C-alpha positions as a printed NumPy array, in Angstrom:
array([[-242.187,  130.265,  -77.219],
       [-240.1  ,  133.135,  -75.297],
       [-241.43 ,  135.659,  -77.744],
       [-245.331,  135.056,  -76.086],
       [-243.84 ,  134.542,  -72.386],
       [-242.044,  137.857,  -73.399],
       [-245.249,  139.226,  -74.569],
       [-247.402,  138.189,  -71.764],
       [-244.541,  139.26 ,  -69.5  ],
       [-244.959,  143.067,  -70.974],
       [-248.821,  142.925,  -70.967],
       [-248.765,  141.846,  -67.079],
       [-246.083,  144.669,  -66.459],
       [-248.344,  147.126,  -68.415],
       [-251.728,  145.141,  -66.669],
       [-250.161,  145.525,  -62.903],
       [-248.101,  149.31 ,  -63.422],
       [-251.111,  150.959,  -65.178],
       [-254.   ,  149.78 ,  -62.392],
       [-255.816,  148.324,  -65.344],
       [-259.361,  146.697,  -63.171],
       [-258.966,  149.543,  -60.229],
       [-261.659,  152.714,  -59.995],
       [-260.266,  156.243,  -61.628],
       [-260.07 ,  157.851,  -57.932],
       [-257.401,  155.025,  -57.068],
       [-255.645,  156.193,  -60.057],
       [-255.828,  159.286,  -60.37 ],
       [-252.403,  160.834,  -60.607],
       [-250.765,  157.963,  -58.983],
       [-247.87 ,  158.411,  -60.772],
       [-247.805,  162.073,  -61.335],
       [-244.066,  161.816,  -59.607],
       [-242.396,  159.658,  -61.673],
       [-240.557,  160.779,  -64.968],
       [-240.705,  157.6  ,  -67.415],
       [-238.76 ,  157.172,  -70.443],
       [-239.122,  154.762,  -73.596],
       [-236.435,  153.115,  -75.233],
       [-237.066,  150.698,  -78.282],
       [-237.485,  149.589,  -81.592],
       [-240.776,  150.164,  -84.509],
       [-243.08 ,  148.831,  -81.899],
       [-242.236,  151.691,  -79.155],
       [-241.524,  154.29 ,  -81.966],
       [-245.03 ,  154.405,  -82.994],
       [-245.921,  157.054,  -79.976],
       [-243.282,  159.325,  -81.278],
       [-240.752,  160.887,  -79.308],
       [-243.675,  162.287,  -76.617],
       [-245.575,  159.903,  -77.033],
       [-249.096,  160.787,  -78.804],
       [-249.038,  158.604,  -81.858],
       [-252.411,  156.833,  -80.916],
       [-250.674,  154.181,  -83.507],
       [-248.035,  153.244,  -80.147],
       [-248.901,  152.053,  -77.043],
       [-246.855,  154.687,  -75.332],
       [-249.634,  156.669,  -76.101],
       [-251.985,  154.429,  -73.632],
       [-249.535,  153.652,  -71.323],
       [-248.918,  157.103,  -70.31 ],
       [-253.111,  158.37 ,  -70.419],
       [-253.44 ,  155.423,  -68.179],
       [-250.101,  155.197,  -65.649],
       [-250.397,  159.422,  -65.867],
       [-246.285,  159.753,  -64.999],
       [-244.981,  163.343,  -64.092],
       [-243.525,  163.232,  -67.442],
       [-242.998,  160.409,  -70.266],
       [-240.575,  160.932,  -73.437],
       [-239.8  ,  158.191,  -76.145],
       [-236.271,  157.382,  -77.574],
       [-237.305,  154.574,  -79.783],
       [-236.472,  154.316,  -83.264],
       [-238.308,  152.171,  -85.428],
       [-235.431,  149.71 ,  -87.079],
       [-233.854,  149.743,  -83.828],
       [-231.747,  146.148,  -82.091],
       [-230.266,  145.487,  -79.005],
       [-227.257,  144.407,  -81.078],
       [-224.561,  146.243,  -82.444],
       [-221.892,  145.398,  -84.945],
       [-218.454,  145.978,  -85.114],
       [-219.388,  148.986,  -87.178],
       [-220.98 ,  150.333,  -83.752],
       [-220.406,  153.806,  -82.868],
       [-221.471,  156.486,  -80.432],
       [-223.861,  158.498,  -82.428],
       [-226.066,  160.778,  -80.746],
       [-227.152,  162.637,  -83.693],
       [-228.26 ,  160.357,  -86.235],
       [-232.012,  159.673,  -86.98 ],
       [-232.404,  156.526,  -88.719],
       [-236.127,  155.023,  -88.892],
       [-234.196,  151.875,  -90.564],
       [-232.156,  148.88 ,  -89.431],
       [-228.378,  150.253,  -89.437],
       [-225.417,  149.936,  -87.525],
       [-225.801,  152.787,  -85.126],
       [-229.932,  152.397,  -84.769],
       [-229.293,  150.404,  -81.559],
       [-230.549,  150.554,  -78.134],
       [-226.987,  151.697,  -76.69 ],
       [-227.374,  154.86 ,  -78.988],
       [-230.358,  155.484,  -77.23 ],
       [-229.086,  155.104,  -73.826],
       [-226.382,  157.58 ,  -75.025],
       [-229.203,  160.253,  -75.86 ],
       [-231.307,  160.143,  -72.864],
       [-227.692,  160.547,  -70.845],
       [-226.835,  163.658,  -72.855],
       [-230.076,  164.855,  -72.767],
       [-230.259,  164.521,  -69.032],
       [-227.129,  166.193,  -68.642],
       [-228.313,  168.955,  -71.068],
       [-231.373,  169.509,  -68.529],
       [-233.47 ,  168.36 ,  -71.573],
       [-235.18 ,  165.867,  -69.555],
       [-236.187,  165.049,  -65.821],
       [-233.757,  161.93 ,  -64.357],
       [-236.299,  158.662,  -65.253],
       [-237.116,  157.022,  -62.088],
       [-239.069,  153.931,  -65.263],
       [-237.257,  153.145,  -68.411],
       [-238.815,  150.55 ,  -70.201],
       [-237.022,  148.792,  -73.024],
       [-239.134,  146.675,  -75.391],
       [-237.161,  146.002,  -78.201],
       [-235.501,  143.012,  -80.34 ],
       [-237.687,  141.871,  -82.958],
       [-235.672,  143.421,  -85.128],
       [-232.726,  141.54 ,  -83.794],
       [-234.506,  137.826,  -84.38 ],
       [-236.268,  138.92 ,  -87.938],
       [-232.674,  139.728,  -89.319],
       [-230.29 ,  137.707,  -87.815],
       [-228.25 ,  137.929,  -90.965],
       [-227.309,  141.552,  -90.613],
       [-226.561,  140.518,  -86.582],
       [-225.049,  137.429,  -86.655],
       [-224.131,  136.826,  -83.659],
       [-226.775,  138.355,  -81.9  ],
       [-228.132,  134.828,  -80.284],
       [-225.266,  133.465,  -79.323],
       [-224.893,  133.482,  -75.507],
       [-222.892,  133.012,  -72.154],
       [-223.593,  130.536,  -69.976],
       [-226.377,  132.662,  -67.174],
       [-223.436,  132.29 ,  -64.725],
       [-221.172,  134.446,  -66.021],
       [-222.821,  137.316,  -67.115],
       [-222.857,  138.772,  -63.168],
       [-219.286,  139.093,  -64.562],
       [-219.238,  140.455,  -67.514],
       [-217.486,  144.088,  -67.548],
       [-218.884,  145.945,  -69.8  ],
       [-218.768,  149.806,  -68.369],
       [-215.672,  150.491,  -70.525],
       [-216.487,  148.172,  -73.172],
       [-216.6  ,  150.139,  -77.494],
       [-220.02 ,  149.283,  -78.509],
       [-218.489,  147.779,  -81.185],
       [-217.3  ,  144.673,  -78.883],
       [-220.339,  143.713,  -77.86 ],
       [-222.45 ,  141.978,  -80.28 ],
       [-224.342,  139.266,  -79.015],
       [-228.074,  140.384,  -77.544],
       [-227.292,  139.234,  -74.489],
       [-224.138,  141.753,  -74.024],
       [-225.713,  144.632,  -75.176],
       [-228.561,  143.908,  -73.129],
       [-226.428,  143.669,  -69.965],
       [-224.352,  146.88 ,  -71.086],
       [-227.203,  148.788,  -71.951],
       [-228.831,  148.014,  -68.201],
       [-225.66 ,  148.762,  -66.604],
       [-225.287,  151.786,  -68.255],
       [-228.642,  153.106,  -66.792],
       [-228.295,  151.405,  -63.539],
       [-224.99 ,  153.221,  -63.672],
       [-226.546,  157.03 ,  -64.507],
       [-229.779,  156.55 ,  -62.668],
       [-229.563,  154.476,  -59.897]])
């Protein structure tokens, strides 16, 4: 049931953020001053890097939300969870499950592109991933392990190598921490 709760939460976020149900004048260019970045797996990747692919939700989100810019770093096959072989790799392009096709490397590509002035600093980063972690547990055997929720704020993963962060819970903490640090 957790997946259903997450799906409903995402849907509500999109509905509330896009102003669905408001009249067009209220929504017109309401977010033109915001730059948006999408990270994720195939569900997000379908829209393409420029979010224009008609099969991807990113296209419809962009049309309704109307941000100043939108860019997707999502890749089919991506997981939150790293493996013992995961390294920083911002160049590899993969559309299948792999050691370096992880959200961490999408975050690092975003940081690299921002530092090279290829993208604006995002005001909103949406991450939609986790399907592949759940489906391919045999390839991510520690994915569903978890820490006591009380210790999460104390996890210091800032200096950790991605190959040391092997659970989805740790990966979320690490990636979101990096995003908060780079794009406060």
